[in-house]
Tab-separated table of C-alpha atoms in Angstrom:
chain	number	residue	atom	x	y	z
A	583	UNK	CA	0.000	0.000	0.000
A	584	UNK	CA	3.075	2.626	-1.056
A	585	UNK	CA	1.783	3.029	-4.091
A	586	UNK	CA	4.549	0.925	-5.591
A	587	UNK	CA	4.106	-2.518	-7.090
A	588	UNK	CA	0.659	-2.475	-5.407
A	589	UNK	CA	-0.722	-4.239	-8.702
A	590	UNK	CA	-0.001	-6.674	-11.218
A	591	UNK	CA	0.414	-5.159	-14.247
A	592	UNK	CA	0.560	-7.053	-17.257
A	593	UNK	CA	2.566	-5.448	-20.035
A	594	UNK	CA	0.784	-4.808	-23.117
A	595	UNK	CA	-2.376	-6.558	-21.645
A	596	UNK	CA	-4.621	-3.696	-23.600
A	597	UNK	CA	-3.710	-6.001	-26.873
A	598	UNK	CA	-5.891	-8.832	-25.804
A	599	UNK	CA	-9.718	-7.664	-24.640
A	600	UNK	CA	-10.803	-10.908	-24.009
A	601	UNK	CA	-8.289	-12.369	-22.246
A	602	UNK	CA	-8.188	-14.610	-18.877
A	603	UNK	CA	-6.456	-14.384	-15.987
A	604	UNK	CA	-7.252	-17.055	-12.814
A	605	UNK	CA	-4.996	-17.252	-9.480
A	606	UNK	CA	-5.033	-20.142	-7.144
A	607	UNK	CA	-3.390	-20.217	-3.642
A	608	UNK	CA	-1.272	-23.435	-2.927
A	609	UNK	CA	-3.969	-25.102	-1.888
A	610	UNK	CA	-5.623	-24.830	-5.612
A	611	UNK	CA	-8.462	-22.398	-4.102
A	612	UNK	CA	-9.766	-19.705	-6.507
A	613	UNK	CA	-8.470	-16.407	-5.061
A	614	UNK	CA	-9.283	-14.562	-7.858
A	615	UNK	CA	-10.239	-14.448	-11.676
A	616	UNK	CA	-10.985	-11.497	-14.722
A	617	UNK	CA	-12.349	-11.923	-17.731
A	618	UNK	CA	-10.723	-8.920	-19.566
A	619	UNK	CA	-7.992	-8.318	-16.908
A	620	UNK	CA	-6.718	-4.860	-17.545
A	621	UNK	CA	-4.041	-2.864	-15.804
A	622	UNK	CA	-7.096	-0.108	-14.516
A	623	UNK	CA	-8.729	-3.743	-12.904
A	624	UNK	CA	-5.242	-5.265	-11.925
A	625	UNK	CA	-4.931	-7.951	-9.010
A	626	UNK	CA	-4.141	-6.206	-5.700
A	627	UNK	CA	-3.389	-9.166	-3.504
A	628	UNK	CA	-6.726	-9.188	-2.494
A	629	UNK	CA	-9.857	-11.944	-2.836
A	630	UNK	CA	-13.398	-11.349	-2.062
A	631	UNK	CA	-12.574	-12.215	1.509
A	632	UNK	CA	-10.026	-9.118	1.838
A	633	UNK	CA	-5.923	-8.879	1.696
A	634	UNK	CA	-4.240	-12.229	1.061
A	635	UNK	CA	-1.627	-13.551	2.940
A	636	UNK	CA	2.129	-13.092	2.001
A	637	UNK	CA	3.376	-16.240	-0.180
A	638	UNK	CA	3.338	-17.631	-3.635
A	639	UNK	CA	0.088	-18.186	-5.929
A	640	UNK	CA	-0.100	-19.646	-8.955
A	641	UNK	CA	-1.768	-18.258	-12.298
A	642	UNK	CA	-3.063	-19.424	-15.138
A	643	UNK	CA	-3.540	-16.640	-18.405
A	644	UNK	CA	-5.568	-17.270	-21.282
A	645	UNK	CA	-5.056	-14.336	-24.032
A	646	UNK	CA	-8.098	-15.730	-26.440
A	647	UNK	CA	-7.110	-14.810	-29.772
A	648	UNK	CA	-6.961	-16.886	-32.785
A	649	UNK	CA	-3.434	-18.146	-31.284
A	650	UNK	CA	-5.055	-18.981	-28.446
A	651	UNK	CA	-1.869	-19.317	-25.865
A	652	UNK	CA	-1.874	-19.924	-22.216
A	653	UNK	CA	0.867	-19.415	-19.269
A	654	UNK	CA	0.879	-20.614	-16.147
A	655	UNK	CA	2.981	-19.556	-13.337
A	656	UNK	CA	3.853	-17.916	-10.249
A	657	UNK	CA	3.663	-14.660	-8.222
A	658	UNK	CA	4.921	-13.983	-5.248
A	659	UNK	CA	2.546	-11.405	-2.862
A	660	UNK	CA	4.840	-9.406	-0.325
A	661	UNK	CA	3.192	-6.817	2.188
């Protein structure tokens, strides 16, 4: 909450309108998910349940285009 790194910004996200994005915790929960992620919506660490704990999640990003490419990874949430 120092106004640095407070989101996850995806560069050059705009490109892809219909794109996915889907974060698990380690337990394979749902933490959070956007159907058109942009950086104005970006993840904040947060779920519908309020701030997340510190630790790694996992992702899962879907650009939907005729290409149709996913990555998976991981972020790591400091506070």
């Amino acid at each position: 909450d120092d106004g640095v790194n407070d989101t996850w910004e995806i560069v050059g996200v705009e490109n892809y309108p219909d794109c996915y994005l889907k974060i698990f915790n380690r337990w394979g929960q749902v933490v959070y998910q956007s159907t058109g992620y942009s950086n104005t919506k970006a993840w904040n660490g947060t779920s519908e349940n309020g701030k997340l704990a510190e630790g790694v999640y996992f992702y899962i990003f879907e650009l939907r285009n005729e290409e149709n490419k996913q990555f998976k990874g991981s972020i790591t949430l400091i506070r």
